[in-house]
Amino acid sequence: MKLCGIVMAVAFALFSSATVQAQNLVPNDSFESYTVCPTGLSQLNLATPWASPSTASPDYYNVCAGSSTNVGVPANDFGSQAPNAGNAYAGFILRPVNEYREYLQIPLTAPLLANVTCDVSFYVSLSDESQWAIDKIGAYLSAGLVGPVATSSPLPYTPQIANPVGTYITDKLGWTLISGTYIATGGEDHLVIGNFVDNASTTPITGLGGFYPGSYYYIDDVAVTCGRCDHLPDGSACTPTVCPDQSDTCRPQEVLEVPGAGLSVTSCDCVNSDECYLVPGHPGIAPRCEGLICPVTFEPCQLTATQNPNGSTTYECCAGTPMEEACCLPNGECMTLPLGQCANQNGSPLGPGSQCSTPEACCFRGGGCQDLDPLCCKAIGGSPEGSGTVCQGLEACCLPDGSCQEMDAQCCDGSGVSLGTGSVCENDANGDGVDDACCSNERANSVVIDVSTGINDGGGFIPINSPDDNWTVSCEPVPVGQLPRPAAVIDGASVGAWATIPGTQWISANFFGPIGEYCYESCFCLAEEFQNASLIFQIHADDSAGSGFPGSVSLNGNLLTVDAGSPPPSFIDPPASFTITDQSLFQPGTNCLQIVVNNGGGAPTGFNLAGQVLADNARCCCQPAPSGLRCESKTCAIDTERCVPIVIEDGPCEPQATVLECDCIDPKQCQLRTGPDGPTCFGTCPALKRCNLRKSDEDGDGIDEFHCSCGSVFAADVADIDRDGDVDLIDHALMQNLFTGPD
């Protein structure tokens, strides 16, 4: 990044020259501005106001997308390329095997003036993965919007600016400039870039390597500049110019009078009707000033005459020193410019007298990072990390939800746990939502589990009357549905007496339920190696929930008491507070917070809770995978143990067995095994014991649950399974254990 002092010197030299540079009429010319960071291909529209004039879908690439997407910078799906400037660029298909074409269209900031000469330019780079290169790339200036047309075929227009025929653009390392001049007919206000001819007229160079059988180009730094606010060579007036603000006019700012030669215009600027400009005058009539205030210094308009050593006289209306301000450019860099000139750079001014600050790390949503002025960082959608911070480079970052994203280490520190220099994300092999790299790292295994009511897993509000799947109803005085079932989110605001904890909602088994007790339960899992577990929550209940009142609050069946000084749970403020840090109340595997609400006064009833569980080294429990077909691929605390099923559900009408519980055990120990013949037991037991299959229907759903345990060889409850189907109904596994030993 350029230092502010250096930029200020350059800026002063630029704007103190005798001419004002022509304005680039292409907004977002280097694709730096965007609505949100791109997450995939076909998202050019995020770099507003760029768009496609057809049904084809060009692509947008930005540093902010991060390396975990396919549209990052420099690396992405079609190769690796640094921007020609800034942090972003676009990409489009120009010659595939069929007649498909992609185009980029942009509205100009002002229509072109008739007979004004305009310079049109842009940079392209052939992507690494393109097997072909072409020469047919051009730009078409139109009066009015092109399309949208309902086709992805070549557009029937002749570009006024075109790459020379036969000059194939094969450079995959750098950027190639395509440029030309165009004399406007007047009214052109849109620019379209692409390949405007069919395949028969676009013969590619082939065999350039890569996976893509076609020509895919990146594009950056698009410009349309028409003349400049300058004086004519003969000094008679200013040039016809399209000013940045269409209400402005290019007018004289300085006139030179040479004895015997008369008056000539030597400097011009774009000003509005209230800003100072100089009326040159003519022989016998001295120059004069018009307008109220100087456009750069904001001083009163006043004519000054300066005698030069050669005898000539310079007349000016605004001879003061320009006031300056900090300007945030579209790519996030900060530049100090004369007041009012920031708009000429498509930047965002920070106000008169403002200064650029020392750059600091600026983090983007996709994990990208750039050292920027903090105010400019915010201006382009980033998050400044604080004074003295710097970007450090990409590494794996484990996020609170268990996912892994490769992002800058500085940005990870504020949102997750960094796995260290050179680390990379792996994958989620078992589908449990936790990246394997995060499962194997102790720091990343720390968990924060939200148990708040009425809140979904993403932290948003669940719609009223919808189920809260994180809270289960297990008892009620008068059944109104099957138990257990999810509690329902209710409209607590409709009950005037109820207070609601911010960021939560009330839930209920039956909003208008009768007097009696209602049982609720929310369960969470802690890994076997968990440490420093805590449960902190606040609760409202109608009418009450324990702590000396009817009802109860418990963790894993252990009654909990409110914090010292806290009121008991009720439906008015303040809520009851609980802080649970006693490690003996927590357990490896499933933990359940139980709330028994006593409704003593009739309808309505429910409760409202805000809380979270925190624990170190607690992620990646030995528990059933989301599919229910197996246990998660958990690394157990003891290296020789494995995470295996210990309880499964298998009914005659079920298509497949469902794993209900898992545990870390020795692979030779008595345990379950599923197969086409149903659940069986295998593994060793102590002497005179055998690995017995047990079945029961503890949840009363009519489907048997199976587990294995070491019991007597002659246990009566193991002789009811005739696996070999022999006529004497003697259990085959029992006989095998008696005469040949266990499997």
XYZ file of C-alpha atoms in Angstrom:
743
model
C 0.000 0.000 0.000
C 1.227 3.506 -0.798
C 2.112 5.771 2.094
C -0.204 8.728 2.481
C 2.636 11.257 2.289
C 3.830 9.879 -1.047
C 0.313 9.828 -2.442
C -0.284 13.413 -1.333
C 2.771 14.606 -3.215
C 1.673 12.822 -6.365
C -1.846 14.148 -6.027
C -0.638 17.737 -5.628
C 1.518 17.450 -8.718
C -1.401 16.041 -10.678
C -3.951 18.667 -9.792
C -1.660 21.674 -9.927
C -0.911 21.062 -13.604
C -2.374 23.268 -16.284
C -4.969 20.724 -17.368
C -7.539 18.544 -15.646
C -7.345 14.885 -16.648
C -10.313 13.474 -18.539
C -12.877 11.698 -16.396
C -13.264 7.945 -16.761
C -16.925 7.494 -17.615
C -16.907 3.812 -16.554
C -18.163 3.397 -12.974
C -16.559 0.620 -10.932
C -13.937 0.428 -13.664
C -11.736 -2.147 -11.896
C -14.604 -4.124 -10.289
C -13.622 -3.072 -6.740
C -17.116 -2.125 -5.533
C -19.586 -4.906 -4.746
C -22.827 -5.513 -2.863
C -21.643 -8.723 -1.171
C -18.571 -10.896 -1.695
C -18.986 -13.486 -4.467
C -19.493 -17.098 -3.384
C -19.486 -18.837 -6.773
C -19.413 -18.410 -10.525
C -22.007 -16.431 -12.563
C -22.188 -13.510 -10.084
C -20.997 -10.530 -12.142
C -24.102 -8.628 -11.014
C -22.588 -8.316 -7.517
C -20.065 -5.821 -8.957
C -22.752 -3.224 -9.585
C -23.559 -1.718 -12.032
C -21.884 -4.363 -14.247
C -24.329 -6.838 -15.791
C -24.810 -9.270 -18.653
C -26.815 -8.092 -21.688
C -27.813 -11.705 -22.526
C -28.757 -14.958 -20.798
C -25.062 -15.868 -20.520
C -23.456 -15.493 -17.095
C -20.000 -13.851 -16.696
C -18.098 -14.280 -13.432
C -16.836 -11.999 -10.658
C -13.617 -12.569 -8.697
C -12.537 -10.737 -5.529
C -9.947 -11.147 -2.782
C -12.765 -10.951 -0.227
C -14.171 -14.265 -1.481
C -11.300 -16.149 0.168
C -9.561 -19.335 -0.931
C -12.397 -21.606 0.197
C -14.527 -20.470 -2.775
C -13.888 -20.947 -6.496
C -13.945 -17.183 -7.176
C -11.060 -15.953 -5.060
C -8.091 -13.810 -6.072
C -5.520 -14.729 -7.159
C -6.506 -18.450 -7.197
C -9.865 -19.535 -8.628
C -11.519 -22.141 -10.859
C -9.880 -20.975 -14.085
C -6.348 -20.447 -12.776
C -4.377 -17.958 -10.746
C -4.001 -14.283 -11.655
C -3.294 -11.159 -9.614
C -5.486 -8.149 -10.527
C -4.072 -5.553 -12.893
C -5.057 -3.113 -10.119
C -6.852 -3.379 -6.808
C -8.419 -6.579 -5.480
C -10.868 -7.770 -8.116
C -11.597 -8.503 -11.768
C -14.210 -10.243 -13.935
C -14.018 -13.234 -16.265
C -15.927 -14.367 -19.350
C -16.069 -17.106 -21.980
C -15.248 -15.714 -25.446
C -14.844 -18.820 -27.641
C -16.071 -22.252 -26.497
C -16.763 -25.305 -28.673
C -20.300 -24.029 -29.375
C -21.703 -20.562 -30.164
C -22.085 -19.576 -26.496
C -20.737 -16.082 -25.707
C -20.470 -14.045 -22.508
C -20.508 -10.233 -22.505
C -20.037 -7.495 -19.907
C -22.219 -4.367 -20.036
C -21.849 -1.139 -18.047
C -23.798 2.164 -18.144
C -21.550 5.213 -18.546
C -21.724 7.998 -15.996
C -22.603 10.497 -18.755
C -23.601 10.243 -22.423
C -20.933 11.067 -24.983
C -20.968 14.434 -26.740
C -21.095 14.541 -30.510
C -17.770 14.934 -32.336
C -15.731 14.458 -29.130
C -12.820 12.032 -29.417
C -12.914 9.314 -26.756
C -10.258 6.830 -25.665
C -11.545 3.327 -24.839
C -9.307 0.779 -23.111
C -9.349 -2.390 -21.016
C -6.928 -5.127 -19.942
C -7.381 -8.880 -20.478
C -5.449 -11.979 -19.438
C -5.906 -15.516 -20.764
C -6.749 -17.864 -17.882
C -4.321 -20.640 -16.974
C -6.881 -23.369 -17.662
C -7.812 -22.164 -21.177
C -6.664 -24.471 -23.971
C -7.394 -21.853 -26.668
C -6.526 -18.197 -27.366
C -8.328 -15.810 -29.771
C -7.902 -12.400 -31.361
C -11.575 -11.350 -31.601
C -12.174 -9.171 -28.536
C -13.852 -5.779 -28.822
C -15.924 -3.039 -27.189
C -19.215 -1.647 -28.468
C -20.566 1.795 -27.449
C -24.356 2.015 -27.700
C -27.001 4.683 -27.271
C -29.235 2.951 -24.766
C -29.144 -0.388 -23.009
C -28.303 -3.505 -25.032
C -30.810 -6.210 -24.175
C -31.448 -8.049 -22.093
C -31.667 -10.430 -25.055
C -33.043 -13.950 -24.634
C -30.016 -15.700 -26.094
C -26.438 -16.627 -25.298
C -25.315 -16.498 -28.941
C -23.029 -13.826 -30.460
C -24.582 -10.340 -30.309
C -25.183 -8.736 -33.745
C -23.139 -5.586 -33.214
C -19.891 -4.257 -34.681
C -17.519 -3.077 -31.959
C -15.987 0.353 -32.533
C -12.886 -0.709 -30.565
C -11.348 -4.075 -31.479
C -8.161 -5.993 -30.864
C -6.145 -6.117 -34.116
C -7.016 -9.123 -36.297
C -4.320 -11.773 -36.082
C -2.949 -10.489 -32.770
C -3.750 -13.465 -30.579
C -3.814 -12.793 -26.842
C -1.963 -15.752 -25.342
C -0.395 -14.189 -22.234
C -1.404 -16.165 -19.127
C 1.063 -14.452 -16.791
C 0.384 -10.750 -17.310
C -2.277 -8.400 -18.658
C -2.667 -7.259 -22.290
C -3.985 -3.770 -23.091
C -6.710 -3.436 -25.747
C -7.388 0.193 -26.665
C -8.516 2.552 -29.404
C -10.093 5.923 -30.124
C -13.654 6.686 -31.136
C -15.294 9.920 -32.349
C -18.697 9.985 -30.683
C -21.864 10.525 -32.667
C -23.540 11.729 -29.476
C -25.772 9.999 -26.936
C -23.750 6.792 -26.443
C -24.261 5.818 -22.807
C -23.502 2.069 -22.519
C -20.406 -0.058 -23.133
C -20.490 -3.785 -24.036
C -17.305 -5.924 -24.164
C -16.925 -9.398 -25.684
C -16.509 -11.415 -28.884
C -19.083 -10.230 -31.408
C -18.463 -12.813 -34.180
C -19.387 -16.476 -34.552
C -17.107 -19.509 -34.384
C -16.573 -19.571 -38.131
C -14.973 -16.125 -37.859
C -13.086 -16.892 -34.631
C -10.293 -19.338 -35.336
C -8.461 -20.065 -32.085
C -4.897 -21.057 -31.326
C -5.176 -24.418 -29.556
C -3.017 -26.682 -27.406
C -2.181 -24.140 -24.704
C -2.708 -26.518 -21.763
C -5.400 -26.404 -19.074
C -8.651 -28.292 -18.577
C -11.066 -25.905 -20.370
C -11.553 -26.597 -24.114
C -12.084 -22.977 -25.067
C -11.021 -19.360 -24.449
C -11.708 -17.861 -21.027
C -10.292 -14.400 -20.275
C -10.040 -12.259 -17.153
C -10.757 -8.518 -17.609
C -9.794 -5.493 -15.495
C -9.371 -1.691 -15.618
C -11.992 -0.625 -18.167
C -11.910 3.025 -19.210
C -13.784 5.440 -21.485
C -12.292 8.950 -21.404
C -13.451 11.693 -23.708
C -11.164 14.649 -24.171
C -10.118 16.596 -21.092
C -10.999 19.911 -19.595
C -8.120 21.780 -21.228
C -7.552 24.846 -23.348
C -7.538 24.740 -27.114
C -4.067 24.948 -28.727
C -4.719 28.495 -29.931
C -5.829 29.598 -26.442
C -9.157 30.889 -27.685
C -11.351 28.782 -25.378
C -11.643 25.470 -23.458
C -12.117 22.114 -25.184
C -15.558 20.451 -25.443
C -15.494 17.999 -22.517
C -17.746 15.550 -20.695
C -17.292 16.632 -17.085
C -17.615 14.157 -14.173
C -20.785 15.963 -13.107
C -23.030 16.478 -16.112
C -24.225 19.795 -14.669
C -20.653 21.152 -14.781
C -19.044 22.955 -17.695
C -15.392 23.145 -18.742
C -14.526 26.832 -18.257
C -11.373 29.036 -18.148
C -9.529 29.344 -14.839
C -6.405 31.176 -15.991
C -5.675 33.670 -18.777
C -2.285 34.912 -19.974
C -1.902 38.368 -21.468
C 1.231 38.927 -23.582
C 1.950 42.487 -24.721
C 1.292 42.740 -28.423
C -0.171 39.221 -28.621
C -3.425 39.619 -26.707
C -5.142 37.245 -24.283
C -5.088 33.442 -24.335
C -6.695 30.771 -22.108
C -4.000 28.688 -20.370
C -5.996 26.632 -17.815
C -9.529 25.220 -17.591
C -11.584 23.296 -15.039
C -15.048 21.731 -14.726
C -17.218 24.014 -12.568
C -20.911 24.498 -11.885
C -22.889 27.711 -12.177
C -22.046 28.827 -8.596
C -18.316 28.195 -8.844
C -15.729 30.708 -9.984
C -14.496 30.853 -13.535
C -12.723 33.483 -15.568
C -14.208 35.353 -18.515
C -11.128 35.980 -20.726
C -12.139 39.355 -22.086
C -10.664 40.732 -25.295
C -8.543 43.712 -26.378
C -9.722 46.732 -24.482
C -11.788 44.720 -21.982
C -9.971 43.184 -19.011
C -10.721 39.645 -17.813
C -13.296 39.298 -15.037
C -14.545 36.642 -12.619
C -17.999 35.065 -12.570
C -19.472 32.867 -9.847
C -19.481 32.944 -6.056
C -16.843 30.590 -4.655
C -13.660 28.836 -5.745
C -14.258 25.123 -6.495
C -11.161 23.764 -4.715
C -10.125 26.264 -2.028
C -13.706 27.420 -1.197
C -12.453 30.993 -0.995
C -14.437 33.940 -2.340
C -14.158 34.515 -6.063
C -11.584 37.283 -6.626
C -9.576 38.340 -9.679
C -5.808 38.454 -9.184
C -3.207 39.682 -11.703
C 0.384 38.460 -11.419
C 3.197 40.168 -13.337
C 5.616 37.623 -14.793
C 9.376 38.304 -15.355
C 8.932 38.229 -19.149
C 6.431 41.105 -19.005
C 3.307 38.988 -19.425
C 0.397 39.010 -16.940
C -1.431 35.971 -15.510
C -5.066 36.490 -14.503
C -6.774 34.075 -12.067
C -9.952 34.002 -10.012
C -8.810 31.335 -7.521
C -5.134 31.642 -6.642
C -5.262 30.218 -3.086
C -3.809 26.949 -1.820
C -6.279 24.066 -2.242
C -7.705 22.516 0.900
C -7.185 18.750 1.075
C -9.080 15.741 2.390
C -8.581 11.990 2.689
C -10.207 9.967 -0.090
C -11.022 6.239 0.039
C -10.512 4.745 -3.419
C -12.680 1.855 -4.686
C -9.923 -0.678 -3.883
C -9.793 0.508 -0.244
C -6.573 2.506 -0.438
C -6.455 5.986 1.050
C -5.199 9.023 -0.879
C -4.984 12.679 0.155
C -6.441 14.886 -2.599
C -7.477 18.515 -3.071
C -10.977 19.078 -1.747
C -13.616 18.109 -4.291
C -11.320 15.905 -6.408
C -12.115 12.582 -4.719
C -15.134 12.057 -6.991
C -12.829 12.193 -10.025
C -11.220 8.975 -8.710
C -14.616 7.318 -8.026
C -13.699 7.538 -4.350
C -15.465 8.342 -1.080
C -14.320 11.633 0.554
C -13.764 11.663 4.328
C -14.320 15.410 4.743
C -12.322 18.673 4.609
C -9.014 18.464 6.455
C -9.252 14.708 7.038
C -6.050 12.676 7.017
C -5.217 9.122 5.971
C -4.510 6.894 8.979
C -1.843 4.246 9.459
C -2.991 1.087 7.669
C -4.217 -1.846 9.749
C -5.559 -5.288 8.990
C -8.956 -5.204 7.269
C -10.875 -8.489 7.217
C -13.526 -9.401 4.650
C -16.394 -11.864 4.993
C -14.746 -14.475 2.804
C -11.625 -14.548 5.004
C -9.489 -12.263 2.847
C -7.350 -9.551 4.448
C -5.732 -6.319 3.273
C -3.830 -3.658 5.218
C -5.954 -0.518 4.792
C -6.927 2.768 6.380
C -9.620 1.758 8.944
C -12.243 4.171 7.585
C -11.574 3.034 4.027
C -11.801 -0.567 5.213
C -15.358 0.070 6.426
C -16.201 1.948 3.206
C -15.668 -1.205 1.098
C -17.419 -3.592 3.476
C -14.461 -4.765 5.559
C -13.892 -4.978 9.294
C -10.846 -3.107 10.702
C -8.952 -5.175 13.267
C -7.390 -2.346 15.282
C -4.275 -0.221 15.446
C -1.027 -2.118 14.946
C -2.603 -5.193 13.352
C -1.340 -6.523 10.027
C -2.495 -9.271 7.682
C -0.559 -12.487 8.346
C -1.412 -14.978 5.603
C -3.916 -17.774 5.024
C -4.301 -20.711 7.391
C -7.047 -23.066 8.557
C -9.568 -21.494 10.937
C -12.093 -23.567 12.903
C -15.353 -21.626 13.251
C -17.803 -21.932 16.181
C -20.189 -24.105 14.138
C -17.458 -26.709 13.568
C -16.772 -25.810 9.961
C -13.309 -24.914 8.710
C -12.387 -22.021 6.443
C -8.987 -21.010 5.167
C -8.637 -17.340 6.020
C -6.056 -14.824 7.134
C -4.796 -15.617 10.643
C -5.622 -12.090 11.820
C -9.231 -12.492 10.705
C -9.550 -15.949 12.267
C -8.599 -14.599 15.706
C -11.838 -12.652 15.873
C -14.183 -15.428 14.739
C -12.667 -18.840 15.392
C -9.592 -20.823 16.379
C -6.505 -20.755 14.177
C -4.764 -24.064 13.529
C -1.409 -22.398 12.867
C 0.878 -21.402 10.016
C 0.669 -23.710 7.014
C -2.468 -25.481 8.246
C -5.225 -26.391 5.809
C -8.839 -27.478 6.167
C -9.481 -31.165 5.544
C -13.074 -32.353 5.095
C -16.127 -33.551 6.968
C -15.783 -37.258 6.243
C -18.588 -38.400 8.538
C -21.042 -35.628 7.739
C -21.301 -34.424 11.340
C -20.744 -30.765 10.410
C -17.272 -30.659 12.008
C -14.218 -30.509 9.776
C -11.783 -33.315 10.576
C -8.972 -30.773 10.988
C -10.985 -29.102 13.760
C -11.846 -32.434 15.409
C -8.178 -33.345 15.760
C -7.091 -30.009 17.230
C -7.562 -29.544 20.973
C -7.942 -25.744 20.867
C -10.513 -25.949 18.127
C -12.505 -28.515 20.096
C -13.805 -25.821 22.455
C -17.555 -25.433 22.086
C -20.183 -22.788 22.655
C -23.658 -24.333 22.529
C -26.667 -22.025 22.517
C -29.641 -23.419 24.471
C -31.796 -20.293 24.154
C -35.485 -20.787 23.400
C -37.056 -19.781 20.094
C -33.686 -19.506 18.340
C -32.551 -21.657 15.403
C -29.061 -23.089 14.958
C -28.065 -20.066 12.883
C -28.966 -17.635 15.685
C -32.160 -16.331 14.047
C -35.700 -16.236 15.400
C -37.891 -19.282 14.731
C -41.299 -18.198 13.342
C -44.196 -18.030 15.825
C -46.174 -21.312 16.080
C -43.241 -23.264 14.608
C -41.456 -26.066 16.507
C -38.262 -25.391 18.433
C -36.403 -28.639 17.688
C -33.809 -27.904 20.376
C -36.403 -28.221 23.156
C -38.527 -31.350 23.675
C -41.785 -31.679 25.632
C -41.694 -34.879 27.733
C -44.692 -34.481 30.055
C -47.912 -32.480 30.346
C -50.988 -32.717 32.596
C -53.389 -33.404 29.734
C -51.803 -34.887 26.582
C -52.511 -32.880 23.437
C -50.089 -34.760 21.181
C -47.531 -37.514 21.029
C -44.726 -37.396 23.586
C -41.926 -36.607 23.250
C -42.398 -33.762 20.723
C -40.789 -30.386 20.034
C -42.011 -27.383 22.001
C -43.689 -24.645 19.968
C -42.581 -21.018 19.709
C -45.309 -18.715 21.020
C -45.988 -14.989 20.869
C -44.828 -13.837 24.294
C -45.492 -10.210 23.384
C -49.215 -10.985 23.206
C -49.215 -11.656 26.965
C -48.880 -8.235 28.511
C -47.558 -9.452 31.868
C -44.734 -11.522 30.368
C -41.193 -10.171 30.150
C -38.981 -11.524 27.357
C -35.194 -11.874 27.572
C -33.684 -9.975 24.575
C -32.620 -12.209 21.692
C -34.980 -15.050 22.668
C -38.639 -16.096 22.409
C -41.107 -17.917 24.645
C -41.905 -21.576 23.964
C -44.646 -23.835 25.297
C -46.014 -27.365 25.272
C -49.525 -25.887 25.135
C -49.924 -22.105 25.128
C -53.440 -22.373 26.581
C -52.769 -25.507 28.613
C -54.507 -26.366 31.908
C -53.075 -26.240 35.425
C -50.296 -28.734 36.092
C -46.659 -29.520 35.367
C -45.007 -29.351 31.940
C -41.620 -30.987 31.339
C -39.097 -29.647 28.834
C -35.656 -30.941 27.917
C -32.748 -29.719 25.765
C -29.761 -32.033 25.293
C -26.216 -31.409 24.133
C -23.121 -33.538 23.695
C -19.668 -33.179 25.270
C -16.668 -35.179 24.134
C -15.141 -37.683 26.529
C -12.130 -35.411 27.106
C -14.142 -32.264 27.919
C -12.755 -29.751 30.434
C -13.938 -26.534 32.125
C -17.608 -27.039 31.277
C -20.099 -24.381 32.349
C -23.809 -23.759 31.870
C -24.946 -20.157 32.222
C -28.543 -19.141 31.631
C -31.442 -16.871 32.596
C -35.065 -17.991 32.639
C -38.633 -16.721 32.851
C -41.471 -19.188 33.488
C -45.242 -19.040 33.861
C -45.924 -19.653 36.631
C -42.721 -21.007 38.200
C -39.860 -23.471 37.814
C -38.290 -24.586 41.094
C -35.863 -22.892 43.489
C -38.309 -23.178 46.392
C -41.372 -22.917 44.179
C -43.298 -25.680 42.391
C -41.500 -27.043 39.324
C -37.772 -27.632 38.940
C -34.603 -26.893 36.974
C -32.051 -29.706 36.695
C -29.029 -30.892 34.725
C -28.749 -34.627 34.116
C -31.269 -35.179 36.922
C -29.398 -32.975 39.421
C -31.509 -30.149 40.825
C -30.024 -26.699 40.248
C -30.360 -23.622 42.429
C -30.418 -20.004 41.333
C -27.404 -17.745 41.738
C -27.051 -15.852 45.008
C -29.283 -12.798 44.981
C -31.297 -13.970 41.991
C -35.094 -14.161 42.165
C -36.799 -17.502 41.431
C -38.044 -18.148 37.879
C -41.237 -16.239 37.105
C -42.747 -14.388 34.158
C -41.682 -10.888 35.261
C -38.300 -9.162 35.244
C -35.676 -9.703 36.375
C -35.202 -13.271 35.115
C -33.754 -15.973 37.367
C -30.009 -16.531 36.848
C -28.136 -19.836 36.970
C -24.353 -20.293 36.732
C -23.313 -23.956 36.782
C -19.579 -24.755 36.906
C -19.561 -27.899 39.078
C -17.842 -30.419 36.773
C -19.498 -33.358 38.538
C -22.848 -32.285 37.120
C -21.606 -32.688 33.528
C -20.852 -35.996 31.835
C -19.197 -37.248 28.631
C -21.677 -37.774 25.835
C -25.277 -36.614 26.149
C -26.174 -34.012 28.782
C -29.735 -32.776 29.278
C -31.060 -29.582 30.822
C -34.538 -30.272 32.219
C -37.114 -27.572 33.001
C -40.332 -28.494 34.827
C -42.750 -25.562 34.654
C -45.599 -25.478 37.156
C -48.653 -23.778 35.712
C -50.603 -22.932 38.853
C -52.841 -20.160 37.541
C -54.139 -21.545 34.253
C -53.525 -20.355 30.716
C -51.250 -19.124 29.292
C -48.123 -21.091 30.172
C -44.591 -21.500 28.850
C -41.037 -20.468 29.561
C -38.322 -18.259 28.106
C -34.588 -19.009 28.436
C -31.326 -17.427 27.266
C -28.197 -19.432 27.845
C -25.189 -21.278 26.569
C -22.903 -24.163 27.372
C -19.150 -23.577 27.212
C -16.478 -26.275 27.419
C -12.888 -26.877 26.310
C -11.825 -29.845 24.200
C -15.456 -30.875 24.008
C -16.313 -31.018 20.323
C -16.535 -34.242 18.277
C -18.478 -36.464 20.652
C -18.673 -40.201 20.201
C -22.282 -40.091 19.069
C -24.473 -41.236 16.164
C -23.784 -39.577 12.850
C -26.677 -37.470 11.502
C -27.597 -40.283 9.091
C -28.206 -42.662 12.015
C -26.442 -45.418 10.118
C -23.148 -45.337 12.034
C -21.175 -43.516 14.695
C -19.159 -40.413 13.986
C -15.495 -40.830 13.080
C -14.384 -39.715 16.537
C -10.795 -40.001 17.787
C -11.188 -41.494 21.262
C -9.174 -40.385 24.287
C -7.552 -43.839 24.538
C -5.763 -44.588 21.288
C -6.734 -48.278 21.303
C -10.464 -47.555 21.603
C -12.952 -46.967 18.812
C -16.258 -45.089 18.651
C -18.838 -47.847 17.978
C -22.628 -48.362 18.354
C -23.807 -49.574 21.756
C -27.594 -49.264 21.237
C -29.439 -49.681 17.941
C -33.089 -49.762 16.951
C -34.142 -52.444 14.491
C -37.759 -53.365 13.828
C -39.194 -55.893 11.338
C -40.759 -53.090 9.298
C -37.746 -50.793 9.416
C -35.664 -50.573 6.186
C -32.407 -50.496 8.175
C -31.078 -50.383 11.711
C -30.729 -46.962 13.379
C -27.841 -46.208 15.724
C -29.184 -44.631 18.921
C -26.083 -44.503 21.148
C -22.309 -44.764 20.662
C -19.347 -45.102 22.990
C -15.568 -45.401 22.912
C -14.617 -49.025 23.729
C -11.841 -51.505 23.014
C -12.420 -53.077 19.565
C -12.107 -56.568 21.131
C -14.693 -55.848 23.833
C -18.272 -57.128 23.678
C -20.168 -54.913 21.247
C -22.928 -54.675 18.641
C -22.720 -55.544 14.996
C -25.401 -55.024 12.361
C -25.904 -57.093 9.253
C -28.509 -58.565 6.893
C -29.636 -60.996 9.635
C -30.198 -58.205 12.107
C -28.165 -57.101 15.136
C -25.681 -59.542 16.702
C -23.056 -59.362 19.425
C -19.372 -60.152 19.146
C -16.242 -59.621 21.210
C -14.722 -60.949 24.416
C -16.019 -61.053 27.980
C -14.491 -62.093 31.325
C -14.241 -65.818 32.111
C -17.567 -67.671 32.333
C -19.311 -64.706 30.738
C -20.561 -64.364 27.225
C -21.441 -61.393 24.989
C -25.249 -61.428 25.149
C -27.711 -59.595 22.920
C -30.391 -57.776 24.877
C -33.567 -56.230 23.527
C -36.252 -53.995 24.995
C -38.692 -51.268 24.029
C -37.788 -48.638 26.579
C -39.301 -45.710 24.667
C -42.575 -47.556 24.034
C -42.628 -46.918 20.294
C -43.176 -50.578 19.397
C -39.675 -50.961 17.941
C -37.069 -52.948 19.839
C -33.800 -51.413 20.946
C -30.801 -53.781 21.039
C -27.591 -53.661 23.047
C -24.888 -56.096 24.106
C -23.580 -56.928 27.578
C -21.467 -59.556 29.274
C -23.749 -61.979 31.125
C -24.031 -65.611 32.201
C -23.379 -68.233 29.559
C -26.666 -69.832 30.567
C -28.676 -66.635 30.749
C -32.264 -67.433 29.847
C -32.720 -64.303 27.833
C -30.143 -65.287 25.221
C -31.651 -68.645 24.256
C -34.489 -67.109 22.254
C -32.510 -66.334 19.121
C -32.151 -69.270 16.745
C -29.730 -67.720 14.256
C -28.990 -70.964 12.394
C -32.649 -71.932 12.094
C -32.167 -75.467 13.368
C -35.195 -77.452 14.460
C -34.080 -77.825 18.065
C -34.178 -74.029 18.511
C -30.759 -74.046 20.229
C -29.049 -70.737 19.875
C -26.104 -71.069 17.488
C -24.015 -68.341 19.151
C -24.490 -70.018 22.532
C -23.280 -73.359 21.189
C -20.312 -71.741 19.525
C -19.296 -70.063 22.771
C -19.610 -73.319 24.710
C -17.546 -75.504 22.392
C -15.291 -73.255 20.298
C -15.085 -69.983 22.220
C -16.273 -66.505 21.171
C -15.700 -65.020 17.689
